Amino acid sequence: MALTDTLDDLISERRIEPQLAMKILANFDRSITEVLADKVKARLTFKGHLDTYRFCDEVWTFLIKDVTFKMENSSQTVVADKVKIVSCNSKRPGDPQ
Amino acid sequence: MENIGGDLPTSLEEVESLILQLYQPGAPAKIAKIQETLQKLQRAPQGWQLANGLMEHQNEQVRFFAALTFIVKLNTDAKSLTEGNAQALLQTLISWLIRCMTSSDRALVIRKLCSTLIAYFVQFSTSWSDCVKHIMYCMCANEALPYDQLSAAPETSILVQSIPNDRAVAVFWFATTLVDEVGKMDSNNMKQHRFHQLVKPNVEDIAPLISRYISDNTADIKVRQEALKCFQSCVSYSHRAFVDDEIVLEPLRKLSKPALEECLGNDELYEITVEIFSDVLANYSKFLHDEDFNLLRQILNSSWAQERYQQLVMGDFEFDSLQFGMFMLAFGDATVQDLTRNSGSVAQSQYLSALCGLLSAEGYAVHEDKIYMPTLEFWNTFVETMVDEIYSVDGEHPLWFKSAQDHVMQVISNCWRKSQFPPGNIYNSWDSVDRTGFKDARRDFSDLLQQFYLTTGISLLQFFISSIQASTSTKDWAQIEASTYCLSWFSDCITDDEQQDQYLDQIFTPALVAIFMDPNKEVPTRAMKGFLDLVSVYADYFGRRHSQLPSVLNIVFEATSATALAKTASKSITKLCSDCREVLKPELGAFLQHYTNIASNYALDSAVKEAVMEGIASIIQALDSEDFKLAPLDTLFNYVETDIERCLSMIASSSAGAVYVVTGADGSRKELTALDFGILALKCLVSISKGVQVPDDKPVDLESKSPVSPFWTTGEGSRVQQRIYSMMSRIYDVLGMSGDIIDELCRVWRHGFREMEPGPFVMAPEVSSQFLMRATLQTPRLVRVIDTSCSLIAAKKWGPGLEQVLETLLVWLAQLLQALGEPSNDPEIAQAGIEFLQRLTSKFPKILLNHQPVVSLEFLFMFALGALGGTDPLPKAAAADFWATLINITDQPREIQSQLDNAIQAIGPHLAQKLIYNIGGHAARSELDKLCDPLRKLVVRQANSKAWFEAALLDQNFPSDNIEVKDKETFLQKIMYLRGARGTNQVVRDFWLLCRGSNFAYAS
């Protein structure tokens, strides 16, 4: 959402055309997935109480309560009352399973 | 050249001169000017003729520009061409292509002409559907034949046989560009024009030509390379087409076999071939037939493959050798399920052994051995597959499980070796990327271990126990470190296992502990760090088995004196004291004595003092009676107070900037200021407050009726609370303008708020609020103070007495916000303030509504309205929450509810105006959902909301001119009709988009 807000601002200021914004958005999801997979090595672990889970239409959903996140190389923790994880297969149909 | 500044060039020669200047180095401004002039010419109606004229030029750059001009014209002006003109243009372009080939032009112009022809295809795809065959036909005839003569052309197979080598290259370039360019088109355009259906016959036409060159090992090698590149592009295109339209290009699939048989083993074709098949196996294995997989298996078993494999594991990590490793792994990935389920069969087992062998290639992981990480990734996938397979069937493990497990155990053994750190001088000579990469590789291995644990259970630890026992006797520190590192990752896994202590007994043996006690200090830092980490994660074990605890504590305390180990050792101390607090109660005196030894050592890392303080405090917490806790707590506070006194005396006795110099045991010099002492004292106080907290896992009796003990608040313990308050107060008085001091003070308060049981830091809310309310707008990190006071709202343990405290806090907050003025003056403070109001409203609406004087309450409402209408996103989101909460309150006693309803009636029109102003285009796209909350609540709860929204929509300040009154009416009807349902959010989004205009539709 932050990206679309920024692109909206750039369009409002006439610094870019909507077509370019469209191209950026089209590439963003793929690129960010690649970068996260290849370049980012930071890890975090979390613990909590699994409240609900389901697997529907190839999409896993987990609802976790009272979650504590622990960052690598840091003693700091972050807590959240509720976390929802929605995950789906990264491989496209036809790819090896 | 005078034309550049003003008029366009009038002759072809002038244009040619400009083009030549464009491609020469020159002043940027001049180049930009030339480019602008040339672009004008390209877009002009005469652009077609210009392109044709420039094509005649001898210079390659000019001809390149001519082809570019054709592309520009096709993209911008194709609609101006009649059908006849278009056919003539096609013939012109093809004839230029043939002329360029005849004159042996370099690839630059020929490739550009191929791109031009593709630009033509995109515009006129239906009238030039068999473009590949047409190009092939023209190349065979060596002339640009009209497209309508293609029906008279021989079969593709005949054309393929008669096409000369140099012309075949051009056809490959054309076909490659075709699939590359069409593949790049966005999917909407693709669907609209059904490009896949048009490209499909063309790929079928190029396949025989590719086949001819990849099968014929006597053909020119350069042409064969182009054939393979074309094959690669077609396969990649086929993959995209498959995803969108489920098209599988069968003729292409038939090329896999000859490519594997005839090209893979050819040194000059190996690189491109292995890249194609690695890519296909990794991303699109469905493309390959079963026979192709069989052929791949044969190839990977051949002597050719074995030779390459040997080269790789012997440490040849050159590009082509590494490519072979990636090829092997790609095949493993594509067949991972088969490899898992048949891991006991000879062929699969052999292949798995080979893949396991890749983990023991020569050289250090990452720095030298470049195949290690990708191979480890494969084995992670393999273990994941094992886990999936096992959990997808009920009952006992499948038959293949044992053999798969054996392979993974071998993998673990190899990875354990690879995870051993090299000697310090070698490791330190690596660059930071390799060092980080090596550590990442160890972490990846730990992922594999944790995943594999799911299939084996605690018996997996036995491997590392054996390793650590063997290396303990030889004092092989690198091995010991690798084993302790690996073992530390199982701490979360084994907690529920009944046998965990039996296994841990075998790890923390007297022999292992003894070598770390080492009086000669020959334990390397890294190995000691590994041991300290291991102690830390299994600290609870020492609470159950006490025999090693004294020795381990000695090691840990000894380690605090080493700078490189201080932080790790501190963590271990805290964990040991916390987890073994019951056992350590009799040792409390010894711990306090130890602190005496380090209390005045200011060269020591402050983390050590904090950790020891926290550890001692957790032992104090375990003492049986509250009375017993007073004396040791006093002793701890004495130490804290000493630092505070030092801080105060430095401030009192000297000018600003006085420092206290300390020299460490290693000769290092450290300068401490009064602020440093103040922060250290407060950090220690934070540590004590953390240590004396009742452990989380202690059962809470929800039905207990016994009254809360007044020991700490009004009893004997109250003097301890007064002492803590006094220490905090004294520091605040002199250093209250430091943000770090404020941060630490807030941490102390928060630890007290969090406690459910009475304790030395659990002070009455009047006391804590009095302290917090000393903050003014000038206080640094005021946000932290407001957030801390927010935590009080949620504390249930105080009962009705809390309400009065919150009333006072609200007055303080109102004064702060009034002093702030506008939310935009400090958005962070505004956000924290509004969040406080929101929390208060949700729990104690009465306190807000009874806030006096009335003018102050009005100010708070106006402040929240101002934030809603502002541009700062965080205060705006907080304000949206606040208003949604306020509007939604319905179950209050009559008097309060009536006050609330009156307030909403008065504010409603203003609130509606702010919401509509945002939704009418002022808000950012991401804020819309948040803004929908109060809007939906207003629709549901307030009968007058329709009139308020209507007025706001017709207000002269409405931010958009893009919509008509009827659009506003439709929007209003829709949101009222939806009665606050979720669909409102979509209606709001559509309306926002309408107000913003079509330029913003790109993301919808």
CSV table of C-alpha atoms in Angstrom, one decimal, chain B residues 11 56 58 149 161 196 253 291 329 484 510 526 625 633 677 684 740 810 816 823 831 843 857-858 932 960 989:
chain,number,residue,atom,x,y,z
B,11,SER,CA,17.8,17.6,-46.3
B,56,GLU,CA,20.3,3.6,-48.2
B,58,GLN,CA,26.5,3.4,-46.1
B,149,GLN,CA,2.5,-15.7,-52.5
B,161,GLN,CA,16.5,-28.1,-45.9
B,196,HIS,CA,-0.6,-16.9,-28.3
B,253,ARG,CA,9.1,-30.7,-26.7
B,291,GLU,CA,11.7,-40.4,-22.2
B,329,LEU,CA,20.6,-30.2,-8.6
B,484,THR,CA,27.5,-27.1,20.2
B,510,PRO,CA,32.1,-33.6,33.4
B,526,ARG,CA,34.5,-18.9,19.3
B,625,SER,CA,8.6,-14.8,51.9
B,633,LEU,CA,16.9,-6.0,47.3
B,677,PHE,CA,26.3,6.8,35.1
B,684,CYS,CA,20.3,-1.8,36.4
B,740,ASP,CA,17.7,7.9,26.9
B,810,LEU,CA,-6.7,13.0,30.9
B,816,LEU,CA,-0.2,18.8,26.5
B,823,PRO,CA,-1.8,17.8,15.2
B,831,GLN,CA,-0.9,10.1,17.3
B,843,LYS,CA,-12.8,1.2,28.4
B,857,LEU,CA,-13.4,18.4,26.0
B,858,GLU,CA,-14.4,20.4,22.9
B,932,CYS,CA,-14.5,3.4,6.3
B,960,SER,CA,-12.7,17.0,-6.7
B,989,ARG,CA,-12.7,3.0,-3.1
